[in-house]
Every structure is written in C-alpha cells, then in structure tokens.
C-alpha cells in the first residue's frame, strides 16, 4: 500500500509512518536547496514538485470529502444544494485560494405528481410503484421522486408497445411485424446509444402518446434494491431561456412559450420506471413475439411486444421555474503567464446523493486543490493560472458550465490553454480517457507516472490500461459532460478521465457513499489514481515552458477520419479538399514540433527566447479554435466544432465530422444531385476548418 493510503476499516484516519515522516523532511530540505540554487520554472524543480504532489496522496482525505458531500441529496436549485456549495467554497477559501461564486438564474424542472395505472380487462386497477424499492421514506431523506426533467405535463391513456431501445431501426422492426405505435404508450429499455431526449423525440415522431423508460442493469447489490434512473430530456445544453448568452439575473430572457424554447423540449410526457414495474407491464403484453435478439439482450422476462388487453393510464405533472444556481470558482494565479488559463472542472449537483456521479470527481478535485496548496507552501507557483471550477446544474443539461462559457467566451477564446474534466471519477475498475488528439501523448506520459492500485503486481496506470484496451483514448463527440461547451462551443482543447465504464446505480437513490465503499472503490485507491493523473496533467499544462501539445496525433486522426468516409461515400463525391487540408495541417504540425524541439534545446532564457516560446504557445493553444465554424452544425448551430460534436445520424456509426454524417443521412430524402451537393458543401466546410487550424498553428496570415 503506498504512503498515506489507509484502509476504510480504520475509519479513514491517515497515520503517517516514521519512514514517511523522514521522507517528508528530506523533501523539505531538497525544496530549500532547489529554491536557492534554481530559478523559478527550472525543469529539475518542476519535476520535484510533481514528485511531491504524488507523494502527498491520501485516500482517507478523499474519503472524508466524499462522505461530507454525500450526506444528503443535493439536486441543483434546491435548498439542500446550498450546503454543498458552501462546503466546496469554504474548502477552497481555507486553502487560501482566491474564491468566488458565480450565480445564474436559469430554468429548471421539478416533479409535482406522477402515476402509472394498469387497467385490466376484469376491471381491476394496479397502481405501479414509481420510487425505488427499499427506500422507506422519500420526504425524510430529502429525495425527490424519479422523473425526467423538462418532460411536459400530461395525462395519456392507451395500449402499450415495447420498442426495445427506441431507435429508428427498432421501430422499423416493429413495422415489419405489423405493429404500429401510433396512439400507444411505448415502453423503452435504456441503452442503444441514444440520449433520453432523442428517444422521446423519436417516439413522438412515430405518433406515441408517451414514453415509459426503464434501466435493466442489475442494481441488486447486497441490501440495495432496484433503482430508477432519473435524467433530463431537454435537447441541447445550457439554459433554454438564454441561448447563446449567460443567464444573468437581470439579463434578457426568452419567454417559455417562445418557439426556440419549446423546440428544446419533447411534446409528449415521459417517466422513468423501476425495473419491477416495467416488468409487470411487459408481462401483460400480447401481439407478436419479440425478436430473439431483443429477448436475449437483457434480463427482462420479455415474450411479446404488444399490444395486449391491458390499458395504461400515465400521468405526469411537473413544474418549470426559474432557480438560482451557483458555480464555485477558485484561482491560483500564474507567476509568469497569468493571462493563460488551465481549467480543471467537475460538476457538483446530483440527482440524489451523487457518490459516483459526480461527487467522486468533486472529492478528487478538492484533494488536488489541497495538494496544490501544499506545493505553494513549499515555494511552488505555477507558470500559468490554474482555475478550479465546480459547476452547478450539469444534470439538467450542462447548464452551469455552459452559462459560464457563454459569459466568458471572448476571454476563453483568447486565453484558455485547456479544460480538464472529471465527472464520475470512479465508477468501477479500469482506467478510461477521452481527449482532443493533441493531448494524447501527454496523457500517455502522465499515466506512466501514476501507480495503478488495481494491479496485483506493481504497475503504472499506463501498463494496466495497455493490457485492458491498448491505451485507447476516446474522442469527445458526445454531449454528456461539462467538456461539451468548452470544446464544442469555445474550441478549447479538452480531456475527460475516469475509472470504470459504467455503474449499476447510475442516477438512482442508491448512488451513495455506502455503495462506493462496498462496491466501486472500498479503499479509495482509484480516487487517488484519478487525482494523480488529473493533477499531473494540470501541472504539466500550467508549468511546461512550451505547451505539451502534439498536433501530429491530431493530423493522424484526421487522416483516419477521411479514410473512413472514403469507404462509405459515393465514389462520385470527391474528398480531395479534405485530403489537401489535412496535408497542410500535417505540415504545420511537423513545423510546430520542430520549433518546440529547437526552443527547448536552448539552455539560457532571454527576452527573445521568451517571445518565441510565447508565439509558439499561442499557435498551439489557438489551433483548436480553427475547427470552429460561425454557422455551427446544421440544425444544432450552437455547436460550432466541425470535427467533434453531436450528430443526428446515429445509425452511421461515424462519430466525427458530424456535418458530413448528417448530410449523408439527409441526402437519402433528396435527389441525387441535391444530395451530392449537400455532402460536398459539408466536406468543404470541414476542409476550410482544418485549413484555419493549420494557419493558427503556424501563426501566420494566409
């Protein structure tokens, strides 16, 4: 067990051994020596601070943070959430950090009443349970009943059809069986890659009256019952009343009935169900037999798809209202480049207790702040400014982070180096990372320095990760955490890291501290590992004289994307503009790498060298902005990034160049001439974006 890591059965009390005390004294002596003999920013001194950061890990400290954060539910905009805001703010202030809260007044959504009744042919009525089973009293615990935020209110009555995951191809399968969902209530099994909002929108388009959704994961762990997965069904991100600008208390707002606002919400009601309640409905279905693959893909006892003799009466009443949310921001000013920002963020709000989602990330962020403050007491000052961001109302649609990005868009565009996001720091075993490609090599470098506690033998995260999935770094095309506004709207290079692919108590009342210590991370070693990677990424980006970006990784990825489209596009559609722009970008990336090597080989710092490094860093920082397009993605114009962003064509499997993917799908409903023209236009748009990025990287006017 590494130093300062204690087992949970010790009450998470951190006891430092004599050896650790001796090592700490040695570190203090070395720090004093280096402070006297090496100037600020010296590589040897920077390396020493990184080593001290890693050695100051404490699983007991992170555990204590998480226990406090999850002592009660803290849904955004509710009174209990104010205690969590105060806890995070006080923590930063007690560390001596410059701290403030940033309030926004935004539209949020809460449940008032819900019921689902099954009406049988013999006249009996069954009122289905809607809350988690095993939770004795919702009001006394502070839990809010399961619901879908921003679902419209309504009462619907009809027969039921099971539509699997609610994808377009699922409805096509039903159609081939002669099953029509028009005028019915559809039951959806969560999964299939679609957001809740997209599932409800598709059901609405098919003529369904309402949607009942359940999660099938086995959430029975020891004394835990079956959970109900809450979530939002709003389309897009940010406050729907202030699209494109920050939701200041006295600022402009659209009306709730405005067309731009209404199109963000589904037109039919939806509600999450406990698995057991969903199973009762599925057991009542008649009609055709379900396809074998539908029956084999889950744990539901599914036989028929519907409809049967049983009718369902489904009522949901919700309330949309303005509520004040609070971001908490803490700052460590950079010594040499205070106008360059490295942002580290996690959201704080939770549907329930939020031990995994999101407060495993919050506790980890608080511990990084503690360790950075320790470094400052030992003489460290970052070269660039580090900003800790604790976001509010992420669960409603990345509202807190989006409003802040919109409010600070110009300064972020000019000064943000990178955004490092952690949402659910620990969900279970296995390290995962997502990033924009210029950060790939830095992630690999850092994971070689942090020990993986899941290994039976001593191994780094890099080594264990390599055996698991070959150090595969995912891309950030999804709109599922707070990196979305930074990357997809502001063009800031971004990272998202976590342990565990998913977890069975997602968005349920069982996402608690007890579940964490009994299942996901009993000894909080995985939390320590995430903190190590996250914190070292921050130190490198804040301290390295030349930003550790390698755009050759980006160029390679772009080439792979072009090749993927060449395999699926009509042969009459040329990808020559794309190929030419990628070649230009590759040349710029090579030039930047050569300049980096040349500047880093110079031993003495002078004003001219500092200016050259600053100019190179500007190009490295601003290149990502080149991928933005002022017109945005067609139909989702707020999303400006043409390489990574949401797409409407989920069936293609192409999670990059969303504009091209969407144009391919739309072309099926056009003449060949018009369809080809639409696709070619999107190809040219992407090509121009890559050219802009290349020009920014070179730092030259065309």
CSV table of N, CA and C in Angstrom, one decimal, residues 577-578 581 626-637 639-643 657-660 662-663 677-693:
chain,number,residue,atom,x,y,z
A,577,UNK,N,-10.7,18.0,-51.4
A,577,UNK,CA,-10.5,19.2,-50.5
A,577,UNK,C,-10.0,18.8,-49.1
A,578,UNK,N,-10.6,17.8,-48.6
A,578,UNK,CA,-10.3,17.3,-47.2
A,578,UNK,C,-8.9,16.8,-47.2
A,581,UNK,N,-6.4,19.7,-47.2
A,581,UNK,CA,-6.3,20.5,-46.0
A,581,UNK,C,-5.6,19.7,-44.9
A,626,UNK,N,-9.5,26.9,-34.6
A,626,UNK,CA,-9.7,26.9,-36.0
A,626,UNK,C,-10.8,25.9,-36.5
A,627,UNK,N,-11.1,24.9,-35.7
A,627,UNK,CA,-12.1,23.9,-36.1
A,627,UNK,C,-13.5,24.4,-35.9
A,628,UNK,N,-13.6,25.6,-35.3
A,628,UNK,CA,-15.0,26.1,-35.1
A,628,UNK,C,-15.4,26.8,-36.3
A,629,UNK,N,-16.7,26.8,-36.6
A,629,UNK,CA,-17.4,27.4,-37.7
A,629,UNK,C,-18.5,28.3,-37.1
A,630,UNK,N,-18.5,29.6,-37.6
A,630,UNK,CA,-19.5,30.5,-37.0
A,630,UNK,C,-21.0,30.0,-37.3
A,631,UNK,N,-21.2,29.3,-38.4
A,631,UNK,CA,-22.6,28.8,-38.7
A,631,UNK,C,-22.9,27.6,-37.8
A,632,UNK,N,-21.9,26.9,-37.3
A,632,UNK,CA,-22.2,25.7,-36.5
A,632,UNK,C,-22.7,24.6,-37.3
A,633,UNK,N,-23.1,23.5,-36.6
A,633,UNK,CA,-23.6,22.3,-37.2
A,633,UNK,C,-25.1,22.6,-37.6
A,634,UNK,N,-25.4,22.2,-38.8
A,634,UNK,CA,-26.8,22.5,-39.3
A,634,UNK,C,-27.8,21.8,-38.4
A,635,UNK,N,-28.8,22.7,-37.9
A,635,UNK,CA,-29.8,22.2,-37.0
A,635,UNK,C,-29.5,22.2,-35.6
A,636,UNK,N,-28.2,22.4,-35.3
A,636,UNK,CA,-27.7,22.5,-33.9
A,636,UNK,C,-26.6,23.6,-33.9
A,637,UNK,N,-27.0,24.8,-34.3
A,637,UNK,CA,-26.0,25.8,-34.6
A,637,UNK,C,-25.1,26.3,-33.4
A,639,UNK,N,-23.5,24.4,-31.5
A,639,UNK,CA,-22.3,23.6,-31.5
A,639,UNK,C,-21.5,23.9,-32.8
A,640,UNK,N,-20.3,24.5,-32.5
A,640,UNK,CA,-19.5,25.1,-33.6
A,640,UNK,C,-18.4,24.3,-34.1
A,641,UNK,N,-18.0,23.2,-33.4
A,641,UNK,CA,-16.9,22.4,-33.7
A,641,UNK,C,-17.3,21.4,-34.9
A,642,UNK,N,-16.5,21.5,-36.0
A,642,UNK,CA,-16.9,20.6,-37.1
A,642,UNK,C,-16.2,19.3,-37.1
A,643,UNK,N,-15.3,19.0,-36.2
A,643,UNK,CA,-14.6,17.7,-36.1
A,643,UNK,C,-15.4,16.9,-35.0
A,657,UNK,N,-16.8,14.5,-37.8
A,657,UNK,CA,-17.3,15.3,-38.9
A,657,UNK,C,-18.8,15.2,-38.9
A,658,UNK,N,-19.5,15.7,-37.8
A,658,UNK,CA,-20.9,15.5,-37.7
A,658,UNK,C,-21.7,16.1,-38.9
A,659,UNK,N,-21.3,17.2,-39.4
A,659,UNK,CA,-22.0,17.8,-40.5
A,659,UNK,C,-22.0,16.9,-41.8
A,660,UNK,N,-20.9,16.3,-42.1
A,660,UNK,CA,-20.9,15.4,-43.2
A,660,UNK,C,-21.8,14.2,-42.9
A,662,UNK,N,-24.4,14.0,-41.0
A,662,UNK,CA,-25.8,14.4,-41.1
A,662,UNK,C,-26.3,14.6,-42.6
A,663,UNK,N,-25.4,15.2,-43.4
A,663,UNK,CA,-25.7,15.4,-44.8
A,663,UNK,C,-25.9,14.1,-45.5
A,677,UNK,N,-24.7,17.6,-53.6
A,677,UNK,CA,-24.3,19.0,-53.4
A,677,UNK,C,-24.2,19.3,-51.9
A,678,UNK,N,-25.2,18.7,-51.1
A,678,UNK,CA,-25.2,19.0,-49.7
A,678,UNK,C,-24.0,18.3,-49.0
A,679,UNK,N,-23.6,17.1,-49.4
A,679,UNK,CA,-22.5,16.4,-48.8
A,679,UNK,C,-21.2,17.2,-49.2
A,680,UNK,N,-21.1,17.6,-50.4
A,680,UNK,CA,-19.9,18.3,-50.9
A,680,UNK,C,-19.7,19.6,-50.1
A,681,UNK,N,-20.8,20.3,-49.8
A,681,UNK,CA,-20.7,21.5,-49.1
A,681,UNK,C,-20.1,21.3,-47.7
A,682,UNK,N,-20.6,20.2,-47.0
A,682,UNK,CA,-20.1,19.9,-45.7
A,682,UNK,C,-18.6,19.5,-45.7
A,683,UNK,N,-18.2,18.8,-46.8
A,683,UNK,CA,-16.8,18.4,-46.9
A,683,UNK,C,-16.0,19.7,-47.0
A,684,UNK,N,-16.4,20.6,-47.8
A,684,UNK,CA,-15.7,21.9,-48.0
A,684,UNK,C,-15.6,22.6,-46.7
A,685,UNK,N,-16.7,22.6,-45.9
A,685,UNK,CA,-16.7,23.3,-44.6
A,685,UNK,C,-15.7,22.7,-43.7
A,686,UNK,N,-15.6,21.4,-43.6
A,686,UNK,CA,-14.6,20.8,-42.8
A,686,UNK,C,-13.2,21.1,-43.3
A,687,UNK,N,-13.0,21.0,-44.6
A,687,UNK,CA,-11.7,21.3,-45.2
A,687,UNK,C,-11.2,22.7,-44.8
A,688,UNK,N,-12.2,23.7,-44.9
A,688,UNK,CA,-11.8,25.1,-44.5
A,688,UNK,C,-11.5,25.2,-43.0
A,689,UNK,N,-12.2,24.4,-42.2
A,689,UNK,CA,-11.9,24.4,-40.7
A,689,UNK,C,-10.5,23.9,-40.5
A,690,UNK,N,-10.1,22.8,-41.1
A,690,UNK,CA,-8.8,22.3,-40.9
A,690,UNK,C,-7.7,23.2,-41.4
A,691,UNK,N,-8.0,24.0,-42.5
A,691,UNK,CA,-7.1,25.0,-43.0
A,691,UNK,C,-6.9,26.1,-42.0
A,692,UNK,N,-8.0,26.5,-41.4
A,692,UNK,CA,-7.9,27.6,-40.4
A,692,UNK,C,-7.1,27.1,-39.2
A,693,UNK,N,-7.2,25.8,-38.8
A,693,UNK,CA,-6.4,25.3,-37.7
A,693,UNK,C,-5.0,25.3,-38.0
